[in-house]
Coordinates of C-alpha atoms and ligand atoms in Angstrom, one line a residue:
V16 CA -18.1 55.0 -38.6
S17 CA -17.8 51.5 -37.4
R18 CA -18.8 50.9 -33.8
R19 CA -15.8 51.6 -31.0
Y20 CA -15.8 49.0 -28.7
T21 CA -13.8 48.6 -25.1
L22 CA -11.5 45.4 -25.9
M23 CA -11.7 43.3 -22.7
I24 CA -10.9 40.5 -24.7
P25 CA -7.0 38.8 -24.8
G26 CA -6.1 40.9 -27.5
P27 CA -5.5 42.6 -29.7
V28 CA -6.1 45.3 -26.8
G29 CA -6.8 49.2 -27.1
V30 CA -3.7 51.4 -27.3
S31 CA -2.6 55.1 -26.1
E32 CA -3.7 58.3 -27.9
E33 CA 0.6 58.5 -27.9
V34 CA 1.0 55.1 -29.2
L35 CA -2.0 55.5 -31.8
R36 CA -1.2 58.7 -32.8
E37 CA 1.9 57.3 -34.8
M38 CA 0.3 54.9 -36.6
G39 CA -0.7 58.5 -38.4
A40 CA 2.2 59.6 -39.2
A41 CA 3.4 60.1 -42.7
I42 CA 4.5 57.4 -44.4
Q43 CA 8.7 57.6 -44.4
A44 CA 11.3 55.0 -46.0
H45 CA 12.6 51.6 -44.2
Y46 CA 16.2 52.9 -44.8
G47 CA 18.1 55.8 -43.9
S48 CA 20.1 57.1 -41.1
E49 CA 16.9 58.4 -39.6
W50 CA 14.9 55.1 -39.5
V51 CA 18.2 52.9 -38.7
E52 CA 18.1 55.2 -35.1
I53 CA 14.5 54.2 -34.8
F54 CA 15.4 50.7 -35.4
R55 CA 17.9 50.4 -33.4
E56 CA 16.3 51.9 -30.2
T57 CA 13.3 50.2 -30.5
V58 CA 15.3 46.7 -30.7
A59 CA 17.6 48.2 -27.1
L60 CA 13.9 48.7 -26.0
L61 CA 12.7 45.5 -27.1
G62 CA 16.4 43.7 -25.4
Q63 CA 14.9 45.2 -22.0
I64 CA 11.9 43.9 -22.4
F65 CA 12.8 40.3 -23.4
Q66 CA 15.2 40.5 -20.5
T67 CA 18.0 39.4 -22.8
E68 CA 21.4 40.0 -24.9
G69 CA 20.7 38.1 -27.4
T70 CA 19.5 39.3 -30.8
V71 CA 15.8 41.0 -31.4
F72 CA 14.2 40.6 -34.8
M73 CA 10.6 42.4 -35.5
L74 CA 8.9 40.4 -38.2
P75 CA 6.2 42.0 -40.1
G76 CA 3.3 39.7 -39.7
S77 CA 1.3 38.7 -36.3
G78 CA 3.0 36.2 -33.4
T79 CA 2.3 33.1 -35.8
A80 CA 5.2 34.6 -38.1
G81 CA 7.3 34.7 -35.2
I82 CA 6.7 31.4 -34.1
D83 CA 7.5 29.8 -37.8
A84 CA 10.8 32.0 -38.1
G85 CA 11.8 30.1 -34.4
I86 CA 10.6 26.6 -35.5
G87 CA 11.8 26.4 -39.3
G88 CA 14.3 28.3 -38.8
L89 CA 15.8 25.7 -36.2
L90 CA 14.9 22.2 -37.4
K91 CA 15.0 20.5 -39.9
R92 CA 12.2 18.6 -41.0
G93 CA 12.0 14.6 -39.6
E94 CA 13.2 16.0 -36.3
R95 CA 11.9 15.1 -33.4
V96 CA 10.6 17.6 -31.5
L97 CA 8.9 17.6 -27.6
I98 CA 5.5 19.6 -27.5
P99 CA 4.4 19.6 -23.7
I100 CA 0.5 20.4 -24.2
N101 CA -1.9 21.7 -21.7
G102 CA -4.0 23.8 -24.0
W103 CA -5.3 24.9 -27.1
F104 CA -2.5 27.5 -28.1
A105 CA 0.2 24.3 -27.3
E106 CA -2.4 22.3 -29.6
R107 CA -1.3 24.9 -32.8
L108 CA 2.1 24.4 -31.8
F109 CA 1.7 20.6 -32.8
R110 CA -0.1 22.1 -35.9
I111 CA 2.7 23.8 -36.7
A112 CA 5.2 21.3 -36.2
Q113 CA 3.3 18.9 -38.6
A114 CA 3.0 21.7 -41.0
Y115 CA 7.1 21.7 -41.4
E116 CA 7.1 18.4 -41.2
L117 CA 9.0 17.4 -37.5
D118 CA 8.6 14.0 -35.7
A119 CA 6.3 15.7 -33.0
R120 CA 6.1 14.0 -30.2
R121 CA 3.3 14.8 -27.6
L122 CA 3.2 15.1 -24.0
E123 CA -0.2 15.6 -23.0
F124 CA -1.5 17.0 -20.0
D125 CA -4.5 18.7 -17.4
I126 CA -5.6 21.8 -19.3
L127 CA -6.6 23.2 -16.0
Q128 CA -3.1 22.7 -14.7
P129 CA 0.5 24.3 -14.8
L130 CA 2.9 22.1 -17.4
P131 CA 4.2 19.5 -14.2
I132 CA 8.2 19.6 -14.7
E133 CA 8.6 15.5 -13.5
P134 CA 7.1 13.8 -16.9
I135 CA 8.9 16.2 -18.8
K136 CA 12.3 15.8 -17.7
E137 CA 11.5 12.0 -17.6
F138 CA 11.1 12.5 -21.2
L139 CA 14.1 14.3 -21.7
S140 CA 16.3 11.4 -19.6
R141 CA 14.7 8.7 -21.5
E142 CA 14.5 10.1 -25.1
R143 CA 17.4 10.9 -27.4
D144 CA 18.3 13.6 -30.1
I145 CA 15.0 15.9 -29.7
G146 CA 15.5 18.9 -31.6
A147 CA 13.9 21.3 -29.1
I148 CA 11.1 21.4 -27.0
L149 CA 8.2 23.6 -28.1
M150 CA 5.6 25.0 -26.0
V151 CA 3.4 28.2 -24.8
H152 CA 3.9 29.9 -22.0
H153 CA 0.5 31.4 -21.2
E154 CA -2.3 29.2 -22.1
T155 CA -4.5 32.3 -23.4
H156 CA -7.9 30.1 -23.0
T157 CA -7.5 29.2 -19.5
G158 CA -4.9 31.5 -18.0
I159 CA -2.6 29.4 -16.5
V160 CA 1.0 30.5 -16.7
N161 CA 3.3 27.5 -17.7
P162 CA 6.6 27.6 -15.1
L163 CA 9.0 28.3 -17.7
G164 CA 11.9 29.1 -15.8
E165 CA 12.0 25.2 -14.6
I166 CA 11.4 24.1 -18.2
G167 CA 14.4 26.4 -19.3
Q168 CA 16.4 25.0 -16.8
L169 CA 15.8 21.6 -18.0
G170 CA 16.4 22.8 -21.8
R171 CA 20.1 23.6 -20.2
E172 CA 20.4 20.4 -18.3
Y173 CA 19.4 18.1 -21.3
D174 CA 21.1 20.4 -24.0
V175 CA 18.0 20.9 -25.3
P176 CA 16.4 24.1 -27.2
L177 CA 13.6 25.8 -26.2
I178 CA 11.2 27.8 -28.1
V179 CA 8.4 29.5 -26.4
D180 CA 5.5 31.0 -27.8
A181 CA 5.0 34.2 -25.3
V182 CA 2.3 36.3 -27.0
S183 CA -0.2 36.5 -24.9
S184 CA 2.2 37.2 -21.6
L185 CA 5.4 39.2 -23.1
G186 CA 4.9 42.8 -21.4
G187 CA 2.0 41.4 -19.5
I188 CA 4.4 39.0 -17.2
D189 CA 7.8 39.0 -16.3
L190 CA 9.7 36.8 -18.7
K191 CA 13.2 36.4 -18.2
V192 CA 14.7 35.3 -21.3
D193 CA 18.2 35.0 -20.5
E194 CA 18.1 33.7 -17.1
W195 CA 15.6 31.0 -17.7
S196 CA 17.6 29.6 -21.3
I197 CA 15.1 30.4 -23.5
D198 CA 16.7 30.1 -27.2
V199 CA 13.6 31.8 -29.6
C200 CA 11.0 33.6 -27.4
A201 CA 8.0 34.6 -29.9
T202 CA 5.2 37.0 -29.2
A203 CA 3.5 39.8 -30.7
S204 CA 2.9 43.4 -30.3
Q205 CA -0.8 43.5 -30.1
K206 CA -1.0 42.4 -26.7
G207 CA 1.0 42.7 -23.4
L208 CA 3.9 45.0 -25.4
E209 CA 0.1 47.4 -26.2
A210 CA 1.0 48.4 -29.6
P211 CA -1.3 47.9 -32.4
P212 CA -0.9 44.3 -34.4
G213 CA 1.0 44.4 -37.4
L214 CA 4.3 42.9 -35.5
A215 CA 5.7 39.5 -35.0
L216 CA 9.1 39.8 -32.1
I217 CA 11.6 37.1 -31.4
S218 CA 14.5 36.6 -29.6
I219 CA 17.1 33.9 -30.6
S220 CA 19.7 33.0 -28.1
D221 CA 23.9 32.5 -29.1
R222 CA 23.2 28.7 -28.8
A223 CA 20.3 28.6 -31.4
W224 CA 22.7 30.9 -33.3
R225 CA 25.3 28.2 -32.7
I226 CA 22.8 24.7 -33.9
M227 CA 21.4 27.0 -37.2
E228 CA 24.6 27.5 -38.4
A229 CA 26.2 23.9 -37.7
K230 CA 22.8 23.1 -39.2
G231 CA 22.6 25.2 -42.4
P232 CA 19.4 26.0 -44.2
T233 CA 17.1 23.7 -43.0
G234 CA 15.0 24.4 -46.2
H235 CA 12.5 26.2 -45.4
G236 CA 12.5 29.3 -47.0
F237 CA 13.7 32.8 -47.1
Y238 CA 11.1 35.4 -45.9
L239 CA 11.2 34.1 -42.1
D240 CA 14.3 32.6 -41.8
P241 CA 16.5 34.3 -39.1
R242 CA 19.8 34.0 -41.0
V243 CA 18.7 36.0 -43.8
W244 CA 17.5 38.8 -41.5
R245 CA 21.0 38.6 -39.6
E246 CA 22.7 38.5 -42.5
Y247 CA 21.2 41.8 -43.8
L248 CA 21.0 43.4 -40.6
E249 CA 25.1 42.1 -40.4
K250 CA 25.2 43.5 -43.9
W251 CA 23.2 46.6 -44.0
G252 CA 22.5 47.4 -40.8
D253 CA 24.2 51.0 -41.3
W254 CA 21.2 52.1 -43.7
H255 CA 18.6 49.3 -44.7
P256 CA 18.7 46.6 -41.4
S257 CA 16.3 44.5 -43.0
H258 CA 15.8 42.5 -46.1
V259 CA 11.9 43.4 -46.4
T260 CA 9.7 46.2 -46.2
L261 CA 9.3 47.3 -42.6
P262 CA 6.3 48.7 -41.2
R263 CA 7.5 51.9 -40.2
N264 CA 4.5 53.5 -38.9
N265 CA 3.8 50.2 -36.9
I266 CA 7.5 50.0 -35.0
L267 CA 7.0 54.1 -34.6
A268 CA 4.1 52.7 -32.4
L269 CA 5.8 49.9 -30.8
R270 CA 8.6 52.2 -29.9
A271 CA 5.7 54.8 -28.4
S272 CA 4.6 51.6 -26.3
L273 CA 7.7 50.0 -25.2
R274 CA 9.4 53.6 -24.1
R275 CA 6.0 54.1 -21.7
I276 CA 6.6 50.8 -20.4
L277 CA 9.8 51.0 -19.6
A278 CA 9.4 54.3 -18.1
E279 CA 6.9 52.9 -15.7
G280 CA 9.8 50.3 -14.7
L281 CA 9.1 46.5 -15.1
E282 CA 8.5 45.8 -11.9
E283 CA 5.7 48.7 -11.5
H284 CA 4.4 47.7 -14.5
F285 CA 4.1 44.0 -13.4
T286 CA 2.7 44.9 -10.3
R287 CA 0.1 47.0 -12.2
Y288 CA -1.2 44.0 -14.1
R289 CA -1.7 41.9 -10.9
R290 CA -3.3 44.4 -9.1
V291 CA -5.7 44.8 -11.7
S292 CA -6.1 41.1 -12.3
K293 CA -6.8 40.9 -9.0
A294 CA -9.5 43.7 -8.4
V295 CA -11.2 41.6 -11.7
K296 CA -10.7 38.4 -10.2
S297 CA -12.2 39.5 -7.0
G298 CA -15.5 41.1 -8.7
F299 CA -15.8 38.3 -10.4
K300 CA -15.9 36.0 -7.4
S301 CA -17.9 38.1 -5.3
M302 CA -21.0 38.0 -8.5
G303 CA -20.7 34.5 -7.9
F304 CA -18.5 33.5 -11.1
Q305 CA -16.1 30.4 -10.5
L306 CA -12.6 30.7 -11.4
L307 CA -11.5 28.3 -14.3
V308 CA -8.0 27.9 -12.7
D309 CA -6.9 28.2 -9.1
E310 CA -6.2 32.0 -8.8
A311 CA -2.5 30.8 -7.5
I312 CA -1.6 29.5 -11.0
S313 CA -3.8 32.1 -13.6
S314 CA -2.6 34.8 -15.3
P315 CA -2.6 37.9 -14.6
T316 CA -3.5 39.7 -18.0
V317 CA -6.5 37.0 -18.3
T318 CA -9.3 36.2 -16.3
T319 CA -11.7 33.3 -17.3
A320 CA -14.9 32.2 -15.2
K321 CA -17.6 29.7 -15.1
T322 CA -21.3 31.8 -15.0
P323 CA -23.6 31.1 -12.0
G324 CA -25.8 29.4 -12.2
G325 CA -24.9 27.9 -15.5
I326 CA -26.0 30.9 -17.3
K327 CA -24.9 30.5 -21.2
A328 CA -21.7 32.7 -21.7
E329 CA -23.4 33.7 -24.7
R330 CA -26.0 35.9 -23.0
I331 CA -23.2 37.9 -21.1
R332 CA -21.0 38.2 -23.6
D333 CA -24.5 39.9 -26.2
F334 CA -25.5 41.6 -23.2
L335 CA -21.6 43.3 -22.9
R336 CA -21.5 43.5 -26.2
D337 CA -24.8 45.2 -27.4
Q338 CA -25.8 47.4 -24.1
R339 CA -22.7 48.5 -23.0
D340 CA -19.7 48.4 -26.5
I341 CA -18.0 45.9 -24.4
L342 CA -15.9 42.8 -26.0
I343 CA -15.4 39.9 -24.2
S344 CA -14.7 36.5 -25.4
F345 CA -15.2 32.6 -24.2
G346 CA -13.1 30.0 -22.3
P347 CA -11.7 27.0 -24.0
P348 CA -13.7 24.9 -26.4
K349 CA -14.6 22.4 -23.9
Y350 CA -16.1 24.9 -21.9
R351 CA -17.4 27.3 -24.1
E352 CA -20.9 27.4 -22.9
N353 CA -21.1 28.5 -19.5
T354 CA -17.1 30.1 -19.1
I355 CA -16.1 33.7 -20.0
R356 CA -12.5 35.2 -20.9
V357 CA -12.2 39.2 -20.0
G358 CA -8.6 40.2 -21.3
H359 CA -7.2 43.3 -19.2
M360 CA -3.9 44.3 -20.8
G361 CA -3.1 47.9 -22.5
E362 CA -5.8 50.9 -22.0
E363 CA -8.3 48.3 -20.9
M364 CA -6.6 48.2 -17.6
R365 CA -7.5 51.2 -16.9
F366 CA -9.5 52.4 -13.6
D367 CA -12.2 53.9 -16.2
H368 CA -12.4 50.2 -18.2
V369 CA -12.2 47.9 -15.3
V370 CA -15.2 49.5 -13.8
P371 CA -17.6 50.0 -16.8
L372 CA -16.8 46.0 -17.3
L373 CA -17.6 45.1 -13.6
C374 CA -20.9 47.0 -13.6
G375 CA -21.8 45.8 -17.2
L376 CA -21.5 41.9 -16.1
E377 CA -23.4 42.6 -13.1
D378 CA -26.4 43.8 -15.3
A379 CA -26.1 41.3 -17.7
L380 CA -26.4 39.0 -14.7
R381 CA -29.6 40.8 -13.4
D382 CA -30.7 40.3 -17.1
C383 CA -30.2 37.0 -17.0
G384 CA -32.6 36.8 -14.1
I385 CA -29.9 37.1 -10.9
D386 CA -30.7 39.2 -8.1
I387 CA -27.4 40.8 -7.6
P388 CA -27.1 43.9 -5.0
H389 CA -25.7 46.9 -7.0
G390 CA -21.8 47.6 -6.5
K391 CA -21.0 44.0 -5.3
S392 CA -19.0 43.1 -8.8
L393 CA -16.3 46.3 -6.9
A394 CA -15.8 43.9 -3.6
G395 CA -11.7 43.9 -4.7
I396 CA -11.8 47.5 -6.9
H397 CA -9.5 49.1 -3.5
A398 CA -6.7 46.2 -4.7
F399 CA -6.1 48.7 -7.8
W400 CA -4.5 51.1 -5.4
E401 CA -3.4 48.6 -2.8
G402 CA -2.8 45.0 -4.5
Ligands
LIG505 C1 -0.8 32.1 -26.5 C2 -0.7 32.3 -27.9 N1 -0.4 31.7 -29.4 C3 -0.3 32.4 -30.2 C4 -1.4 33.1 -30.8 C5 -1.9 33.6 -32.2 O1 -0.9 34.9 -32.4 P1 -0.9 35.8 -33.5 O2 -2.4 36.0 -33.8 O3 -0.4 37.0 -33.1 O4 -0.3 35.2 -34.4 C6 -1.9 33.6 -29.7 C7 -3.2 34.8 -30.2 O5 -4.2 35.2 -29.6 C8 -2.0 33.5 -28.3 O6 -3.1 33.6 -27.3

């Protein structure tokens, strides 16, 4: 049996027993009336979390499959797209755009600040024929949350569709797909949705459907083409709503998790994320870590911080992994040597995971020669209850 670590990384996250149990359910077919009921309920629950009336699909694969489906489905080879870049995952969007042979225009910004609105607005007012804006909601390496609502507003104003990588935000950070005019929103099951890896979830707006209909096939294949997904949903919706075999157990697990999130209430759920984040960030600060990005612009799902006294991040990571069975990660490539990054989503948001993390960090610092009073890391723990 391999060692079981507490996953204080930005995904995959630990899942509740209730969710995990579904992965062990007997294998059953991905068609028939019972399946259609499960399928429809899960899609409806997703619609509530995406806050959309648009179409939602569950694709077998990781989050990137959803991004691929959106980009490949909406855009034709050679079309121009705008990619505002303030982090590693936006760079990745650029790579995906290149792989689809799009005419990808980069606007590069400070990776420690949210995307600024003015230069994007200026670009859209100057350039014509932009097929889409591609952007990341939450840059997972730094923990920056980008102003998605405001960029959605620009997309509306300039009539340019917006495709969003929300892989590390949806479920943990409020994201209003319809209100913010997001045309394709892609995420994964294994982070803010608190379910096992294996599914990409995407929403598609009416505007995106109109564009796809007007363009016809974009020449990017069959498996991930939203048109094919819709065709089968319409044609076979009452017995076999997809053109490929869906991972039924993953979907059962996702349904169990979505039911839990919605039973808590979306607002309450986001509030809990913020509280836990505050407890973690306060603990970090009181131990002498310096948050990589200002708390006001940083995410409630991830904390990235520079180590005190320039201690090598690797030493802290190794200590937690080897002495405490806790996995953490590093900051963005440029700061990797001296920054650590922890995720606090899913099961790992629980008090009985956060306290060992914070106390373990204290011990890791002591192990590196820093004299730090016991209990210092728990300075912000009251935020768990009081926010
Ligand atoms: C913002 C962001 N985009 C994309 C990805 C890639 O997602 P996946 O591994 O589910 O394809 C990640 C994974 O960490 C991410 O954080």
